[in-house]
Every structure is written in C-alpha cells, then in structure tokens.
mmCIF file of C-alpha atoms in Angstrom:
data_model
loop_
_atom_site.group_PDB
_atom_site.id
_atom_site.type_symbol
_atom_site.label_atom_id
_atom_site.label_comp_id
_atom_site.label_asym_id
_atom_site.label_seq_id
_atom_site.Cartn_x
_atom_site.Cartn_y
_atom_site.Cartn_z
ATOM 1 C CA UNK A 11 -22.832 7.566 12.796
ATOM 2 C CA UNK A 12 -19.857 10.350 12.202
ATOM 3 C CA UNK A 13 -19.192 11.655 15.902
ATOM 4 C CA UNK A 14 -17.103 15.749 16.189
ATOM 5 C CA UNK A 15 -13.514 15.788 14.838
ATOM 6 C CA UNK A 16 -12.051 15.853 18.158
ATOM 7 C CA UNK A 17 -13.217 12.924 19.380
ATOM 8 C CA UNK A 18 -11.544 11.249 16.857
ATOM 9 C CA UNK A 19 -8.100 13.318 17.332
ATOM 10 C CA UNK A 20 -7.643 14.642 20.962
ATOM 11 C CA UNK A 21 -5.063 16.696 19.204
ATOM 12 C CA UNK A 22 -6.614 18.186 15.910
ATOM 13 C CA UNK A 23 -5.351 21.540 16.450
ATOM 14 C CA UNK A 24 -1.942 20.695 16.282
ATOM 15 C CA UNK A 25 -1.615 18.412 13.428
ATOM 16 C CA UNK A 26 -2.924 21.060 11.673
ATOM 17 C CA UNK A 27 -0.829 23.333 12.973
ATOM 18 C CA UNK A 28 1.920 21.813 11.595
ATOM 19 C CA UNK A 29 0.026 20.651 8.486
ATOM 20 C CA UNK A 30 -0.513 24.173 8.010
ATOM 21 C CA UNK A 31 3.683 25.057 9.305
ATOM 22 C CA UNK A 32 4.575 22.454 6.609
ATOM 23 C CA UNK A 33 2.720 24.044 3.380
ATOM 24 C CA UNK A 34 3.230 27.923 4.584
ATOM 25 C CA UNK A 35 6.825 27.425 4.801
ATOM 26 C CA UNK A 36 7.055 25.391 1.479
ATOM 27 C CA UNK A 37 5.463 27.521 -0.599
ATOM 28 C CA UNK A 38 8.126 30.052 1.014
ATOM 29 C CA UNK A 39 10.899 27.198 0.854
ATOM 30 C CA UNK A 40 12.220 26.736 4.151
ATOM 31 C CA UNK A 41 12.504 23.806 4.872
ATOM 32 C CA UNK A 42 13.090 21.663 8.122
ATOM 33 C CA UNK A 43 9.736 19.556 8.881
ATOM 34 C CA UNK A 44 9.146 15.917 9.136
ATOM 35 C CA UNK A 45 6.020 14.145 9.791
ATOM 36 C CA UNK A 46 5.192 10.847 10.050
ATOM 37 C CA UNK A 47 1.916 8.275 8.980
ATOM 38 C CA UNK A 48 1.342 4.691 10.204
ATOM 39 C CA UNK A 49 -0.319 2.745 7.323
ATOM 40 C CA UNK A 50 -3.087 0.180 9.582
ATOM 41 C CA UNK A 51 -4.514 -2.547 7.671
ATOM 42 C CA UNK A 52 -7.457 -1.050 9.288
ATOM 43 C CA UNK A 53 -7.118 2.189 6.985
ATOM 44 C CA UNK A 54 -7.834 -0.414 3.568
ATOM 45 C CA UNK A 55 -11.376 -1.604 5.596
ATOM 46 C CA UNK A 56 -13.517 0.646 4.238
ATOM 47 C CA UNK A 57 -12.475 -0.389 0.291
ATOM 48 C CA UNK A 58 -12.710 -3.964 1.240
ATOM 49 C CA UNK A 59 -16.469 -3.744 2.700
ATOM 50 C CA UNK A 60 -17.806 -0.967 0.030
ATOM 51 C CA UNK A 61 -19.721 -2.970 -2.978
ATOM 52 C CA UNK A 62 -19.954 0.013 -5.147
ATOM 53 C CA UNK A 63 -22.173 -2.225 -7.300
ATOM 54 C CA UNK A 64 -24.628 -2.249 -4.800
ATOM 55 C CA UNK A 65 -26.179 1.076 -5.407
ATOM 56 C CA UNK A 66 -28.503 2.666 -8.261
ATOM 57 C CA UNK A 67 -27.039 5.688 -7.658
ATOM 58 C CA UNK A 68 -29.721 7.831 -9.171
ATOM 59 C CA UNK A 69 -31.983 6.401 -6.439
ATOM 60 C CA UNK A 70 -29.719 5.065 -3.682
ATOM 61 C CA UNK A 71 -27.774 8.289 -3.133
ATOM 62 C CA UNK A 72 -28.264 8.247 0.713
ATOM 63 C CA UNK A 73 -27.913 5.203 1.674
ATOM 64 C CA UNK A 74 -24.457 5.058 0.121
ATOM 65 C CA UNK A 75 -23.760 7.911 2.244
ATOM 66 C CA UNK A 76 -24.973 6.174 4.202
ATOM 67 C CA UNK A 77 -23.065 3.324 4.436
ATOM 68 C CA UNK A 78 -19.994 5.314 3.009
ATOM 69 C CA UNK A 79 -20.321 7.350 6.478
ATOM 70 C CA UNK A 80 -20.561 4.527 8.823
ATOM 71 C CA UNK A 81 -17.508 2.819 6.863
ATOM 72 C CA UNK A 82 -15.485 6.227 7.622
ATOM 73 C CA UNK A 83 -17.403 6.153 11.375
ATOM 74 C CA UNK A 84 -14.862 2.397 11.994
ATOM 75 C CA UNK A 85 -11.750 3.545 10.414
ATOM 76 C CA UNK A 86 -12.326 6.987 12.732
ATOM 77 C CA UNK A 87 -12.551 4.943 15.405
ATOM 78 C CA UNK A 88 -9.726 2.235 16.128
ATOM 79 C CA UNK A 89 -7.453 5.035 15.099
ATOM 80 C CA UNK A 90 -8.638 7.649 17.788
ATOM 81 C CA UNK A 91 -5.197 7.291 20.091
ATOM 82 C CA UNK A 92 -2.810 6.882 17.537
ATOM 83 C CA UNK A 93 -1.207 10.261 17.055
ATOM 84 C CA UNK A 94 -0.087 10.187 14.101
ATOM 85 C CA UNK A 95 -0.213 13.299 11.353
ATOM 86 C CA UNK A 96 -3.204 11.817 9.549
ATOM 87 C CA UNK A 97 -5.662 14.418 9.241
ATOM 88 C CA UNK A 98 -8.750 12.095 9.544
ATOM 89 C CA UNK A 99 -11.415 13.912 6.151
ATOM 90 C CA UNK A 100 -13.916 12.415 4.333
ATOM 91 C CA UNK A 101 -14.595 12.593 0.675
ATOM 92 C CA UNK A 102 -16.681 9.971 -2.154
ATOM 93 C CA UNK A 103 -16.026 6.654 -2.932
ATOM 94 C CA UNK A 104 -15.903 5.136 -6.197
ATOM 95 C CA UNK A 105 -12.815 3.814 -8.241
ATOM 96 C CA UNK A 106 -11.244 6.142 -11.057
ATOM 97 C CA UNK A 107 -14.230 6.522 -13.194
ATOM 98 C CA UNK A 108 -15.966 9.396 -12.086
ATOM 99 C CA UNK A 109 -12.318 11.180 -12.255
ATOM 100 C CA UNK A 110 -13.642 11.863 -15.846
ATOM 101 C CA UNK A 111 -17.124 10.179 -15.923
ATOM 102 C CA UNK A 112 -18.174 13.835 -15.409
ATOM 103 C CA UNK A 113 -17.353 15.167 -18.610
ATOM 104 C CA UNK A 114 -18.519 13.100 -20.600
ATOM 105 C CA UNK A 115 -20.052 8.827 -20.876
ATOM 106 C CA UNK A 116 -21.278 6.364 -17.575
ATOM 107 C CA UNK A 117 -19.085 4.614 -15.271
ATOM 108 C CA UNK A 118 -18.515 0.668 -15.608
ATOM 109 C CA UNK A 119 -18.449 -0.273 -11.636
ATOM 110 C CA UNK A 120 -16.763 -3.324 -10.005
ATOM 111 C CA UNK A 121 -17.473 -4.335 -7.059
ATOM 112 C CA UNK A 122 -14.022 -2.508 -4.869
ATOM 113 C CA UNK A 123 -13.303 0.195 -8.485
ATOM 114 C CA UNK A 124 -14.857 1.375 -10.954
ATOM 115 C CA UNK A 125 -13.632 2.921 -15.024
ATOM 116 C CA UNK A 126 -14.871 4.917 -18.099
ATOM 117 C CA UNK A 127 -13.951 4.320 -21.660
ATOM 118 C CA UNK A 128 -12.015 6.509 -24.071
ATOM 119 C CA UNK A 129 -14.604 8.209 -25.778
ATOM 120 C CA UNK A 130 -11.953 10.236 -27.614
ATOM 121 C CA UNK A 131 -11.862 8.719 -31.177
ATOM 122 C CA UNK A 132 -10.884 12.018 -33.191
ATOM 123 C CA UNK A 133 -9.061 13.918 -31.083
ATOM 124 C CA UNK A 134 -10.949 17.209 -31.985
ATOM 125 C CA UNK A 135 -14.389 14.995 -31.098
ATOM 126 C CA UNK A 136 -14.209 16.825 -27.340
ATOM 127 C CA UNK A 137 -15.888 19.639 -29.187
ATOM 128 C CA UNK A 138 -19.089 17.831 -29.848
ATOM 129 C CA UNK A 139 -19.288 16.632 -25.843
ATOM 130 C CA UNK A 140 -21.991 18.159 -24.013
ATOM 131 C CA UNK A 141 -21.119 21.688 -22.086
ATOM 132 C CA UNK A 142 -19.037 20.974 -18.534
ATOM 133 C CA UNK A 143 -21.685 20.889 -16.128
ATOM 134 C CA UNK A 144 -24.429 19.258 -17.913
ATOM 135 C CA UNK A 145 -23.422 15.289 -17.760
ATOM 136 C CA UNK A 146 -24.790 12.531 -15.087
ATOM 137 C CA UNK A 147 -21.662 11.797 -13.304
ATOM 138 C CA UNK A 148 -21.373 15.753 -13.343
ATOM 139 C CA UNK A 149 -24.234 16.489 -11.090
ATOM 140 C CA UNK A 150 -24.719 12.538 -9.735
ATOM 141 C CA UNK A 151 -21.275 13.583 -7.941
ATOM 142 C CA UNK A 152 -22.140 16.767 -6.809
ATOM 143 C CA UNK A 153 -26.112 15.563 -4.968
ATOM 144 C CA UNK A 154 -23.202 12.238 -3.568
ATOM 145 C CA UNK A 155 -21.054 14.769 -2.450
ATOM 146 C CA UNK A 156 -23.985 17.217 -1.420
ATOM 147 C CA UNK A 157 -25.310 14.533 0.801
ATOM 148 C CA UNK A 158 -22.040 13.942 2.793
ATOM 149 C CA UNK A 159 -21.058 17.342 3.146
ATOM 150 C CA UNK A 160 -24.825 17.490 5.153
ATOM 151 C CA UNK A 161 -24.029 15.017 7.061
ATOM 152 C CA UNK A 162 -20.718 15.740 8.010
ATOM 153 C CA UNK A 163 -21.618 18.930 8.410
ATOM 154 C CA UNK A 164 -21.855 19.967 11.575
ATOM 155 C CA UNK A 165 -18.631 17.639 12.920
ATOM 156 C CA UNK A 166 -15.552 20.014 11.854
ATOM 157 C CA UNK A 167 -14.248 16.964 9.531
ATOM 158 C CA UNK A 168 -12.358 18.074 6.167
ATOM 159 C CA UNK A 169 -14.388 17.282 3.015
ATOM 160 C CA UNK A 170 -11.581 16.072 0.242
ATOM 161 C CA UNK A 171 -11.162 15.345 -3.526
ATOM 162 C CA UNK A 172 -8.539 14.945 -5.443
ATOM 163 C CA UNK A 173 -8.576 15.180 -9.501
ATOM 164 C CA UNK A 174 -7.035 13.835 -12.472
ATOM 165 C CA UNK A 175 -4.386 16.399 -13.974
ATOM 166 C CA UNK A 176 -5.327 17.823 -17.998
ATOM 167 C CA UNK A 177 -3.016 14.852 -18.775
ATOM 168 C CA UNK A 178 -4.396 12.483 -16.984
ATOM 169 C CA UNK A 179 -7.485 13.721 -17.842
ATOM 170 C CA UNK A 180 -7.225 13.832 -21.631
ATOM 171 C CA UNK A 181 -5.645 10.416 -21.535
ATOM 172 C CA UNK A 182 -8.700 8.828 -19.964
ATOM 173 C CA UNK A 183 -11.073 10.154 -22.673
ATOM 174 C CA UNK A 184 -8.606 10.075 -25.664
ATOM 175 C CA UNK A 185 -6.796 6.609 -23.902
ATOM 176 C CA UNK A 186 -3.021 5.756 -25.493
ATOM 177 C CA UNK A 187 -3.635 7.287 -28.981
ATOM 178 C CA UNK A 188 -2.772 9.745 -26.638
ATOM 179 C CA UNK A 189 0.944 9.263 -26.872
ATOM 180 C CA UNK A 190 0.674 9.084 -30.637
ATOM 181 C CA UNK A 191 -0.547 12.622 -30.174
ATOM 182 C CA UNK A 192 2.212 13.991 -28.435
ATOM 183 C CA UNK A 193 3.855 13.588 -32.272
ATOM 184 C CA UNK A 194 1.634 13.687 -34.985
ATOM 185 C CA UNK A 195 -1.283 16.264 -33.513
ATOM 186 C CA UNK A 196 0.359 18.719 -30.685
ATOM 187 C CA UNK A 197 -1.461 21.570 -31.439
ATOM 188 C CA UNK A 198 -4.997 20.100 -31.470
ATOM 189 C CA UNK A 199 -3.539 17.791 -28.225
ATOM 190 C CA UNK A 200 -2.767 21.112 -26.517
ATOM 191 C CA UNK A 201 -5.982 22.366 -27.352
ATOM 192 C CA UNK A 202 -7.458 19.223 -25.932
ATOM 193 C CA UNK A 203 -5.326 19.477 -22.580
ATOM 194 C CA UNK A 204 -7.104 23.604 -22.405
ATOM 195 C CA UNK A 205 -10.369 22.301 -22.591
ATOM 196 C CA UNK A 206 -9.323 19.046 -19.125
ATOM 197 C CA UNK A 207 -8.132 21.883 -17.275
ATOM 198 C CA UNK A 208 -11.082 24.084 -17.766
ATOM 199 C CA UNK A 209 -12.884 20.931 -17.166
ATOM 200 C CA UNK A 210 -11.624 20.909 -14.017
ATOM 201 C CA UNK A 211 -11.202 23.132 -12.656
ATOM 202 C CA UNK A 212 -15.407 24.054 -13.406
ATOM 203 C CA UNK A 213 -15.773 20.949 -11.748
ATOM 204 C CA UNK A 214 -13.629 21.367 -8.526
ATOM 205 C CA UNK A 215 -15.061 25.276 -8.032
ATOM 206 C CA UNK A 216 -18.475 23.287 -8.284
ATOM 207 C CA UNK A 217 -17.493 21.065 -5.813
ATOM 208 C CA UNK A 218 -16.231 23.403 -3.306
ATOM 209 C CA UNK A 219 -18.977 25.808 -3.629
ATOM 210 C CA UNK A 220 -20.711 22.879 -1.882
ATOM 211 C CA UNK A 221 -17.985 22.734 1.175
ATOM 212 C CA UNK A 222 -18.362 26.530 1.611
ATOM 213 C CA UNK A 223 -22.131 26.503 1.595
ATOM 214 C CA UNK A 224 -22.469 23.498 4.613
ATOM 215 C CA UNK A 225 -18.937 23.001 5.943
ATOM 216 C CA UNK A 226 -17.673 26.570 5.565
ATOM 217 C CA UNK A 227 -19.318 27.427 9.249
ATOM 218 C CA UNK A 228 -16.388 25.215 10.549
ATOM 219 C CA UNK A 229 -12.609 25.812 11.592
ATOM 220 C CA UNK A 230 -11.548 22.940 9.396
ATOM 221 C CA UNK A 231 -14.761 21.502 7.079
ATOM 222 C CA UNK A 232 -12.439 23.231 4.043
ATOM 223 C CA UNK A 233 -9.055 22.594 5.147
ATOM 224 C CA UNK A 234 -8.439 21.291 1.357
ATOM 225 C CA UNK A 235 -10.848 22.540 -0.658
ATOM 226 C CA UNK A 236 -9.890 26.636 0.218
ATOM 227 C CA UNK A 237 -6.702 28.025 -2.429
ATOM 228 C CA UNK A 238 -5.965 23.819 -2.599
ATOM 229 C CA UNK A 239 -5.826 22.140 -5.781
ATOM 230 C CA UNK A 240 -4.975 18.325 -6.076
ATOM 231 C CA UNK A 241 -4.007 16.338 -9.042
ATOM 232 C CA UNK A 242 -2.321 13.202 -10.333
ATOM 233 C CA UNK A 243 -0.513 13.083 -12.685
ATOM 234 C CA UNK A 244 -0.343 9.502 -13.707
ATOM 235 C CA UNK A 245 0.260 10.134 -17.524
ATOM 236 C CA UNK A 246 3.270 12.287 -17.174
ATOM 237 C CA UNK A 247 4.843 8.983 -15.495
ATOM 238 C CA UNK A 248 5.248 7.637 -19.076
ATOM 239 C CA UNK A 249 5.912 10.113 -20.883
ATOM 240 C CA UNK A 250 9.883 12.284 -20.897
ATOM 241 C CA UNK A 251 10.190 15.460 -19.106
ATOM 242 C CA UNK A 252 10.725 17.589 -21.428
ATOM 243 C CA UNK A 253 7.886 16.790 -23.011
ATOM 244 C CA UNK A 254 6.056 17.389 -19.457
ATOM 245 C CA UNK A 255 7.534 20.527 -19.994
ATOM 246 C CA UNK A 256 6.456 21.088 -23.105
ATOM 247 C CA UNK A 257 2.292 20.201 -23.016
ATOM 248 C CA UNK A 258 1.586 19.240 -20.048
ATOM 249 C CA UNK A 259 3.097 21.671 -17.677
ATOM 250 C CA UNK A 260 1.004 24.029 -18.722
ATOM 251 C CA UNK A 261 -2.153 23.577 -18.458
ATOM 252 C CA UNK A 262 -1.373 21.192 -15.310
ATOM 253 C CA UNK A 263 -0.175 25.145 -13.998
ATOM 254 C CA UNK A 264 -3.789 27.258 -15.281
ATOM 255 C CA UNK A 265 -5.349 25.022 -13.067
ATOM 256 C CA UNK A 266 -3.278 25.843 -9.819
ATOM 257 C CA UNK A 267 -3.363 29.348 -10.194
ATOM 258 C CA UNK A 268 -6.386 29.506 -10.420
ATOM 259 C CA UNK A 269 -7.351 27.668 -7.114
ATOM 260 C CA UNK A 270 -3.459 28.496 -5.307
ATOM 261 C CA UNK A 271 -1.662 26.004 -3.853
ATOM 262 C CA UNK A 272 -0.825 22.591 -5.764
ATOM 263 C CA UNK A 273 -0.836 19.153 -4.083
ATOM 264 C CA UNK A 274 0.652 17.037 -6.732
ATOM 265 C CA UNK A 275 0.935 12.544 -7.065
ATOM 266 C CA UNK A 276 3.543 11.109 -9.589
ATOM 267 C CA UNK A 277 5.207 8.169 -9.186
ATOM 268 C CA UNK A 278 8.601 6.608 -8.154
ATOM 269 C CA UNK A 279 9.188 5.428 -12.071
ATOM 270 C CA UNK A 280 9.358 8.969 -13.380
ATOM 271 C CA UNK A 281 11.194 10.378 -10.496
ATOM 272 C CA UNK A 282 12.920 12.713 -13.014
ATOM 273 C CA UNK A 283 9.426 14.216 -12.920
ATOM 274 C CA UNK A 284 9.593 15.483 -8.488
ATOM 275 C CA UNK A 285 11.851 18.559 -10.878
ATOM 276 C CA UNK A 286 9.431 19.005 -12.930
ATOM 277 C CA UNK A 287 6.759 19.522 -11.160
ATOM 278 C CA UNK A 288 7.733 20.919 -6.911
ATOM 279 C CA UNK A 289 9.621 23.812 -10.366
ATOM 280 C CA UNK A 290 5.731 24.542 -11.218
ATOM 281 C CA UNK A 291 4.447 27.638 -9.377
ATOM 282 C CA UNK A 292 3.160 27.354 -5.988
ATOM 283 C CA UNK A 293 3.382 23.618 -6.021
ATOM 284 C CA UNK A 294 3.291 22.771 -1.847
ATOM 285 C CA UNK A 295 3.287 19.016 -2.286
ATOM 286 C CA UNK A 296 4.408 15.934 -3.585
ATOM 287 C CA UNK A 297 3.561 12.302 -3.390
ATOM 288 C CA UNK A 298 5.236 10.247 -4.868
ATOM 289 C CA UNK A 299 4.446 6.910 -4.544
ATOM 290 C CA UNK A 300 6.735 4.114 -4.127
ATOM 291 C CA UNK A 301 6.242 1.380 -8.095
ATOM 292 C CA UNK A 302 7.307 -2.500 -7.250
ATOM 293 C CA UNK A 303 10.954 -2.946 -8.750
ATOM 294 C CA UNK A 304 11.404 1.069 -8.963
ATOM 295 C CA UNK A 305 14.197 2.817 -7.345
ATOM 296 C CA UNK A 306 12.418 3.708 -3.672
ATOM 297 C CA UNK A 307 12.710 7.323 -2.852
ATOM 298 C CA UNK A 308 14.104 7.058 0.404
ATOM 299 C CA UNK A 309 17.445 5.850 -0.532
ATOM 300 C CA UNK A 310 17.171 8.431 -2.599
ATOM 301 C CA UNK A 311 17.198 11.833 -0.219
ATOM 302 C CA UNK A 312 19.949 13.973 -1.890
ATOM 303 C CA UNK A 313 18.273 13.765 -4.758
ATOM 304 C CA UNK A 314 14.869 14.979 -4.412
ATOM 305 C CA UNK A 315 15.889 17.909 -1.375
ATOM 306 C CA UNK A 316 17.227 18.947 -4.533
ATOM 307 C CA UNK A 317 14.608 18.666 -6.900
ATOM 308 C CA UNK A 318 12.049 19.644 -3.539
ATOM 309 C CA UNK A 319 12.505 22.776 -4.534
ATOM 310 C CA UNK A 320 10.903 22.989 -0.757
ATOM 311 C CA UNK A 321 7.744 21.731 -1.799
ATOM 312 C CA UNK A 322 6.994 18.980 0.846
ATOM 313 C CA UNK A 323 7.748 15.093 -0.371
ATOM 314 C CA UNK A 324 5.030 12.226 0.626
ATOM 315 C CA UNK A 325 7.086 9.288 -0.044
ATOM 316 C CA UNK A 326 7.124 5.081 2.211
ATOM 317 C CA UNK A 327 9.835 2.900 4.053
ATOM 318 C CA UNK A 328 8.741 -0.703 5.275
ATOM 319 C CA UNK A 329 11.152 -0.096 8.435
ATOM 320 C CA UNK A 330 11.590 2.502 11.311
ATOM 321 C CA UNK A 331 15.446 2.833 10.964
ATOM 322 C CA UNK A 332 15.367 3.730 7.696
ATOM 323 C CA UNK A 333 13.990 7.649 9.374
ATOM 324 C CA UNK A 334 16.173 7.156 12.081
ATOM 325 C CA UNK A 335 19.504 6.741 9.338
ATOM 326 C CA UNK A 336 17.955 9.267 7.184
ATOM 327 C CA UNK A 337 17.446 11.741 10.112
ATOM 328 C CA UNK A 338 19.607 14.523 9.123
ATOM 329 C CA UNK A 339 19.287 14.606 5.012
ATOM 330 C CA UNK A 340 15.204 14.274 5.751
ATOM 331 C CA UNK A 341 15.403 17.318 8.048
ATOM 332 C CA UNK A 342 16.907 19.167 4.103
ATOM 333 C CA UNK A 343 13.954 18.944 2.769
ATOM 334 C CA UNK A 344 10.476 18.912 3.762
ATOM 335 C CA UNK A 345 9.064 15.183 4.320
ATOM 336 C CA UNK A 346 5.759 13.633 5.060
ATOM 337 C CA UNK A 347 6.723 9.955 5.783
ATOM 338 C CA UNK A 348 4.556 6.952 5.594
ATOM 339 C CA UNK A 349 4.653 3.652 6.922
ATOM 340 C CA UNK A 350 2.848 0.115 6.403
ATOM 341 C CA UNK A 351 2.574 -1.069 10.108
ATOM 342 C CA UNK A 352 0.927 -4.721 11.356
ATOM 343 C CA UNK A 353 -1.822 -3.475 13.677
ATOM 344 C CA UNK A 354 -2.823 -0.205 15.945
ATOM 345 C CA UNK A 355 -0.398 -1.238 18.472
ATOM 346 C CA UNK A 356 2.560 -1.627 16.717
ATOM 347 C CA UNK A 357 1.107 2.316 15.093
ATOM 348 C CA UNK A 358 0.677 3.761 18.605
ATOM 349 C CA UNK A 359 4.285 2.546 19.308
ATOM 350 C CA UNK A 360 5.680 3.682 16.010
ATOM 351 C CA UNK A 361 3.516 6.941 15.915
ATOM 352 C CA UNK A 362 5.128 7.203 19.730
ATOM 353 C CA UNK A 363 8.533 6.407 18.731
ATOM 354 C CA UNK A 364 8.914 8.913 15.792
ATOM 355 C CA UNK A 365 7.663 12.501 18.081
ATOM 356 C CA UNK A 366 10.088 11.008 20.448
ATOM 357 C CA UNK A 367 13.016 11.115 17.815
ATOM 358 C CA UNK A 368 11.558 14.078 16.360
ATOM 359 C CA UNK A 369 11.716 16.040 19.713
ATOM 360 C CA UNK A 370 15.883 14.911 19.468
ATOM 361 C CA UNK A 371 16.108 16.464 17.004
#
C-alpha cells in the first residue's frame, strides 16, 4: 500500500514551493517560471493494468480502490529518483464516462476506458432530470473518492479530480446536436450551460468537502481541492473564438468564480482559444495539448506568451534541444514543459539537465 509522500519525493517541499510560486505569479501576471516533467513509459502502466470491466462498482468499491492504489504506489516508487516537477497525486480512474454520468444515466465500460451516452433528445429535457446529487453515479463517485481518501489520509499525497467545463458537459448530455443549438436555440443553450455550471459546482463542492474531511489535516492533501477548479474545454476547440466568448466563457467563469482560480485544458488545433480562455478572470494554468498534424505549441512560444495573459502554459516537446533553443523566449512567460523519455534513466538524466539549465539562466 501507499507510503508517505516523502518516501516518493524527498524534495517534496521544493516542488510544492515551485508550484505555489508559479501560480501565485500567474495570478498576478508575473512571468519567468519554467518547470519540466519527464513523461515515462511507466506512467502509463496504471492505465494498461487497470481493467475497468473487472468491478461491479456498487459492490466492489474497496477492491477497486485497493487495486488502484497499488498501481499508483508502483508508479510512484519507480519515479522516486526522478526530480522533475511532476507532483505525486491520487485520482479516481474510471475512464471519461463518470464526467457526465454524475448528472444522470449510466456508464459503458471497456477495459481501458468508458463513456456515457447522450440523453437530451430535446435541449430542454434536462428540466426533467432527477435533482443533482441523487443519481446513481453521483453517489457512487463520492463513495469511490471517499474510499481512496480514507486509505491515503495520513500519507500527505494530494487528491486530484478534473471536471468537464459547462460546454463539455452539455455536449456529453446533448451529443452533436449542440453544434446546431448555437444557432437554432441560443437562449435555451445558455440555460443548459448554466444548468451544467451549477451541476459541476455541486459535484465539485461535495468532492472537495470529502477531501477536507479526510485530508485537510495534511499539508498537501488538499493542494488541488482548495480554491481551485480544473476543467477541460475540449468541445470549445470545435467552435470559433467568438462563439466561445458569447456562449461558453460566462458559464465557465461562473464555475471558476465559485472556487477561486481556474486550471484549464484545450488543444493545439484551436490555438486561438488560448487568448480567449486565458483572459477569463483568475485562470492561472492552461494545459495546451498537442494534436497530431496540428501546430506544435513549442514552435509558437512568442505568440503563446502574448496570448497567455500571464497564465502558466503546460506544453510538450519532443527533444531537449527545443527547450534549450527557446529558453529566452520561455522566460518571458510561465511554462511547464513535458517531454517523453524512453526510460527512468533518461528521466533522471534530463530532469537533472533541465535543473542545471535553469540555474544558468
């Protein structure tokens, strides 16, 4: 089972100090923070070895959380000599289905993923949904999270959970019809997005309350659940910046405002969204994932610095020279750079090399 945080990262106080400085600076539009994460094949072992179809989640919660924690422990143990900026975390792993099934409906599980099915034939049908908090998966997810928290309560490792943005949640409930709703049912879409914002606030608030109950007496257990919300804006990558500002921004902002600061996510196929998302109040972080055959963020540092409005951008690169060649530009913003490596030895080597590079600059 899990050991204490200090057993996996002897430098844990330093990585949390860097993390706090990065996001405090981002909140106040200060720049110059650059951190590095090595992406190790072992990081994916958990997802390869956890069979989501092996559990009846209404009866097997303890067996599921025991297995999940053993897989986390295995990865954290292998990473203990890699001194990068990857903070150890524990998070439920159920695929993507639970990100919307907490509202209503069920989850379809496959061994390595899950999904839910759209359930809004008409855009106003959500008004007939059961009250938020009463669905099967709302209750089950809280039970799963609480089981994890109880088993990690004295370890000091943060619990983390991400959420769909209101638009992502609305799309999961409505399906592809939502793209027509922007034009055919604009007022009703705003009402649906507001409903999704309220549902997300309710769900996150209940999860965070459990974290405070079980992990609040540790220094870092609630690192990602105090005054923060982590949301994806994947569906927004399929619409224009103008549509995002008109329909999505107000509802995403509502969720951020409730919790404090926003940690966001979008994709490089919609680099124009960086400016729109990062101009929301109190957005301090944006994970900008690189899409195949689309612009690579590492090749557009100058434009990203201008668009980020001080927010920290999490981007990736393919080789270390891309960091070295762009170091002066990177210093003009706040960046967390991830790079895939072949093994633990490479992770250690490049993490140390990055730390030396930063000392020189």
